[in-house]
CSV table of C-alpha atoms in Angstrom, one decimal:
chain,number,residue,atom,x,y,z
M,1,UNK,CA,46.1,220.8,72.2
M,2,UNK,CA,44.7,218.4,70.1
M,3,UNK,CA,46.3,214.3,71.1
M,4,UNK,CA,46.6,213.3,67.7
M,5,UNK,CA,47.4,215.3,65.1
M,6,UNK,CA,47.1,214.5,60.9
M,7,UNK,CA,47.9,216.2,58.1
M,8,UNK,CA,46.2,216.4,55.2
M,9,UNK,CA,42.9,216.6,56.3
M,10,UNK,CA,41.8,215.5,53.0
M,11,UNK,CA,44.2,214.5,50.1
M,12,UNK,CA,42.6,214.4,46.8
M,13,UNK,CA,44.9,213.4,44.2
M,14,UNK,CA,45.5,210.9,41.2
M,15,UNK,CA,46.4,207.7,40.0
M,16,UNK,CA,49.5,206.8,40.2
M,17,UNK,CA,51.4,209.1,42.3
M,18,UNK,CA,52.6,209.1,45.2
M,19,UNK,CA,51.5,210.8,48.2
M,20,UNK,CA,52.8,211.1,52.5
M,21,UNK,CA,50.0,212.0,55.7
M,22,UNK,CA,51.6,213.3,58.5
M,23,UNK,CA,50.4,211.7,62.1
M,24,UNK,CA,51.7,213.1,65.5
M,25,UNK,CA,50.8,212.2,68.4
M,26,UNK,CA,51.8,214.7,71.6
M,27,UNK,CA,50.9,212.7,74.5
M,28,UNK,CA,54.6,210.7,75.5
M,29,UNK,CA,52.8,207.3,73.9
M,30,UNK,CA,54.8,204.3,73.2
M,31,UNK,CA,52.8,203.2,70.5
M,32,UNK,CA,51.2,204.2,67.3
M,33,UNK,CA,49.2,202.4,64.4
M,34,UNK,CA,46.9,203.4,60.8
M,35,UNK,CA,44.1,202.5,60.5
M,36,UNK,CA,41.5,202.8,56.8
M,37,UNK,CA,38.6,203.3,56.9
M,38,UNK,CA,36.6,202.1,53.8
M,39,UNK,CA,32.8,203.2,52.0
M,40,UNK,CA,31.5,201.0,54.0
M,41,UNK,CA,32.5,202.2,56.9
M,42,UNK,CA,34.6,199.8,58.1
M,43,UNK,CA,37.6,200.4,60.3
M,44,UNK,CA,40.7,197.7,59.8
M,45,UNK,CA,44.2,198.0,61.4
M,46,UNK,CA,47.1,198.9,59.1
M,47,UNK,CA,50.4,199.1,61.0
M,48,UNK,CA,51.3,199.3,64.4
M,49,UNK,CA,54.5,201.2,66.2
M,50,UNK,CA,55.8,200.4,69.1
M,51,UNK,CA,58.9,203.5,69.7
M,52,UNK,CA,59.5,203.1,66.2
M,53,UNK,CA,59.5,199.4,66.0
M,54,UNK,CA,57.0,197.9,63.5
M,55,UNK,CA,54.5,195.3,65.9
M,56,UNK,CA,51.7,194.7,62.9
M,57,UNK,CA,51.6,194.7,59.9
M,58,UNK,CA,49.1,193.8,58.1
M,59,UNK,CA,47.7,192.3,54.5
M,60,UNK,CA,48.5,195.5,52.9
M,61,UNK,CA,49.6,196.2,49.6
M,62,UNK,CA,53.3,196.8,49.7
M,63,UNK,CA,53.0,200.0,48.5
M,64,UNK,CA,52.3,201.7,51.4
M,65,UNK,CA,55.5,202.4,54.2
M,66,UNK,CA,55.4,204.6,56.7
M,67,UNK,CA,58.2,205.6,58.2
M,68,UNK,CA,58.4,206.6,62.6
M,69,UNK,CA,60.7,209.4,62.3
M,70,UNK,CA,61.0,209.6,66.5
M,71,UNK,CA,57.9,207.7,69.2
M,72,UNK,CA,56.2,211.1,68.8
M,73,UNK,CA,55.6,210.7,64.9
M,74,UNK,CA,53.8,208.3,63.2
M,75,UNK,CA,53.9,209.3,58.4
M,76,UNK,CA,52.5,206.3,56.4
M,77,UNK,CA,53.6,207.2,52.8
M,78,UNK,CA,51.8,205.6,49.8
M,79,UNK,CA,53.3,205.2,45.9
M,80,UNK,CA,51.1,204.4,42.9
M,81,UNK,CA,48.1,205.5,44.3
M,82,UNK,CA,45.0,203.7,43.1
M,83,UNK,CA,41.3,204.4,43.2
M,84,UNK,CA,40.9,201.4,45.8
M,85,UNK,CA,43.1,203.0,47.6
M,86,UNK,CA,40.4,206.3,48.8
M,87,UNK,CA,39.3,205.9,52.1
M,88,UNK,CA,39.5,208.1,55.4
M,89,UNK,CA,42.8,207.3,57.0
M,90,UNK,CA,43.5,207.2,60.6
M,91,UNK,CA,46.3,207.6,63.3
M,92,UNK,CA,46.6,206.1,66.7
M,93,UNK,CA,48.0,205.9,69.5
M,94,UNK,CA,48.1,204.6,72.6
M,95,UNK,CA,50.7,204.7,75.5
M,96,UNK,CA,51.8,200.8,75.7
M,97,UNK,CA,51.4,197.7,73.9
M,98,UNK,CA,47.7,196.2,74.1
M,99,UNK,CA,46.6,199.1,75.8
M,100,UNK,CA,43.1,198.8,76.4
M,101,UNK,CA,43.5,202.9,75.2
M,102,UNK,CA,43.4,204.7,72.0
M,103,UNK,CA,43.4,207.7,70.5
M,104,UNK,CA,42.1,208.2,67.4
M,105,UNK,CA,43.3,211.4,65.3
M,106,UNK,CA,40.6,213.4,62.9
M,107,UNK,CA,41.1,211.2,60.0
M,108,UNK,CA,42.6,212.0,56.9
M,109,UNK,CA,39.9,211.9,53.1
M,110,UNK,CA,42.6,210.6,51.3
M,111,UNK,CA,40.2,210.6,47.1
M,112,UNK,CA,41.9,209.0,44.3
M,113,UNK,CA,40.5,210.5,40.7
N,1,UNK,CA,39.9,187.1,69.0
N,2,UNK,CA,36.3,186.5,68.7
N,3,UNK,CA,33.6,187.4,67.0
N,4,UNK,CA,30.8,190.2,68.0
N,5,UNK,CA,28.0,190.7,66.5
N,6,UNK,CA,25.6,194.1,66.6
N,7,UNK,CA,21.9,195.5,65.9
N,8,UNK,CA,23.2,198.0,63.4
N,9,UNK,CA,20.6,200.8,64.2
N,10,UNK,CA,18.7,201.3,67.2
N,11,UNK,CA,16.9,204.5,68.3
N,12,UNK,CA,16.5,206.2,71.7
N,13,UNK,CA,15.0,210.1,73.4
N,14,UNK,CA,17.0,212.4,74.3
N,15,UNK,CA,17.3,212.0,78.2
N,16,UNK,CA,16.1,208.4,78.7
N,17,UNK,CA,19.1,205.6,78.8
N,18,UNK,CA,20.6,203.6,75.5
N,19,UNK,CA,20.9,200.1,75.8
N,20,UNK,CA,22.9,198.7,72.9
N,21,UNK,CA,23.3,194.9,73.1
N,22,UNK,CA,27.1,192.5,72.1
N,23,UNK,CA,27.2,189.1,71.4
N,24,UNK,CA,30.6,187.3,72.0
N,25,UNK,CA,29.1,184.0,72.0
N,26,UNK,CA,32.6,182.3,71.7
N,27,UNK,CA,34.8,184.7,73.8
N,28,UNK,CA,37.3,182.9,75.8
N,29,UNK,CA,38.6,184.0,79.2
N,30,UNK,CA,40.9,186.2,79.3
N,31,UNK,CA,38.9,188.5,76.4
N,32,UNK,CA,38.0,191.5,77.2
N,33,UNK,CA,35.0,193.5,75.5
N,34,UNK,CA,36.0,197.3,74.6
N,35,UNK,CA,33.7,199.5,73.8
N,36,UNK,CA,34.6,202.6,71.1
N,37,UNK,CA,32.4,204.5,69.6
N,38,UNK,CA,32.7,207.0,66.3
N,39,UNK,CA,30.8,210.4,66.2
N,40,UNK,CA,30.2,211.1,62.3
N,41,UNK,CA,33.9,212.4,60.5
N,42,UNK,CA,35.5,211.8,64.2
N,43,UNK,CA,38.2,209.5,65.2
N,44,UNK,CA,36.9,206.6,67.0
N,45,UNK,CA,36.7,207.1,70.6
N,46,UNK,CA,37.1,204.6,73.7
N,47,UNK,CA,34.0,204.3,75.8
N,48,UNK,CA,35.0,200.9,78.2
N,49,UNK,CA,35.7,198.2,78.9
N,50,UNK,CA,35.9,194.9,81.2
N,51,UNK,CA,36.4,191.7,81.6
N,52,UNK,CA,34.2,189.5,83.7
N,53,UNK,CA,32.9,192.2,86.2
N,54,UNK,CA,30.5,195.7,85.3
N,55,UNK,CA,32.3,198.9,85.0
N,56,UNK,CA,31.1,202.3,85.1
N,57,UNK,CA,32.7,205.5,84.4
N,58,UNK,CA,31.9,209.2,84.0
N,59,UNK,CA,30.7,208.1,80.6
N,60,UNK,CA,28.6,205.5,80.4
N,61,UNK,CA,28.7,201.7,82.5
N,62,UNK,CA,29.4,197.8,80.7
N,63,UNK,CA,27.3,195.0,82.2
N,64,UNK,CA,29.0,191.6,81.3
N,65,UNK,CA,26.4,188.5,82.1
N,66,UNK,CA,27.4,185.9,83.7
N,67,UNK,CA,28.9,183.1,80.8
N,68,UNK,CA,29.9,186.7,79.5
N,69,UNK,CA,28.7,185.6,76.0
N,70,UNK,CA,27.0,189.7,75.7
N,71,UNK,CA,27.5,192.8,77.7
N,72,UNK,CA,25.1,195.5,76.9
N,73,UNK,CA,26.7,198.9,76.8
N,74,UNK,CA,24.6,201.1,79.0
N,75,UNK,CA,24.8,205.8,78.3
N,76,UNK,CA,21.7,206.7,81.5
N,77,UNK,CA,20.8,209.7,80.0
N,78,UNK,CA,21.8,209.7,76.2
N,79,UNK,CA,21.9,213.2,74.5
N,80,UNK,CA,22.0,213.8,71.1
N,81,UNK,CA,25.3,214.3,70.8
N,82,UNK,CA,25.3,210.5,71.7
N,83,UNK,CA,24.4,209.6,68.1
N,84,UNK,CA,27.2,207.9,66.5
N,85,UNK,CA,28.2,203.9,65.7
N,86,UNK,CA,29.0,201.5,68.3
N,87,UNK,CA,31.7,199.0,68.1
N,88,UNK,CA,32.4,196.8,70.5
N,89,UNK,CA,35.3,195.4,70.3
N,90,UNK,CA,36.4,191.9,72.1
N,91,UNK,CA,40.5,191.2,72.5
N,92,UNK,CA,42.6,189.7,73.8
N,93,UNK,CA,44.6,192.7,76.2
N,94,UNK,CA,48.1,192.0,75.7
N,95,UNK,CA,46.2,192.5,71.5
N,96,UNK,CA,47.8,195.7,70.1
N,97,UNK,CA,45.6,196.4,67.7
N,98,UNK,CA,41.3,196.7,68.0
N,99,UNK,CA,38.9,195.1,65.4
N,100,UNK,CA,36.2,197.4,64.4
N,101,UNK,CA,33.1,195.0,63.0
N,102,UNK,CA,30.0,197.4,61.7
N,103,UNK,CA,28.8,197.5,64.9
N,104,UNK,CA,25.4,199.7,66.5
N,105,UNK,CA,24.7,203.8,65.2
N,106,UNK,CA,22.4,205.5,67.8
N,107,UNK,CA,20.5,208.4,67.1
N,108,UNK,CA,19.6,210.0,69.9
N,109,UNK,CA,15.7,212.0,69.0
N,110,UNK,CA,14.5,214.7,70.7
């Protein structure tokens, strides 16, 4: 069974559209994250949720809005997509805040044309 | 969190030990050293972490110098599947995120 899953794996869309990426973990973890890996391969934290509560919100445009309906899910909704949003987005989870081991999903490659 | 410096790339022969260095000269007393790796097109994977003692698990060993200003990740018998980008991260244990740098691209060659 996949520990952290993301859908879709690939997402191609046009500028100005709104899209969502879903993330689910079946590990029973309390904390979930979204990371962005750009074309230069730098991986940066975007958001962190603990028990459905936002803990970290890095300097991310407010077009990006995470939604956590329950502890097992953290979805990422992006409004008014821009070319610069093209990247690979990774969801991750850990068993608690600050826990050393984060489990990452397979990533969603978003391409904005 | 302290900054880390890693060589951009390294090669290693299959079956030999891979020794990946990391400098973290500004590390604070309460900051841990973490290692993750990212195999091509996959999400990062936790390898090992430590504070000041050397650590070993089924994947690797972590050697931290006495002054804690540098560390080395050792893969004892590298295989082709160990080809990946290896990230050294220094972080206060209570922080909620991992801040990844550029990492070291390790290529294991037959």
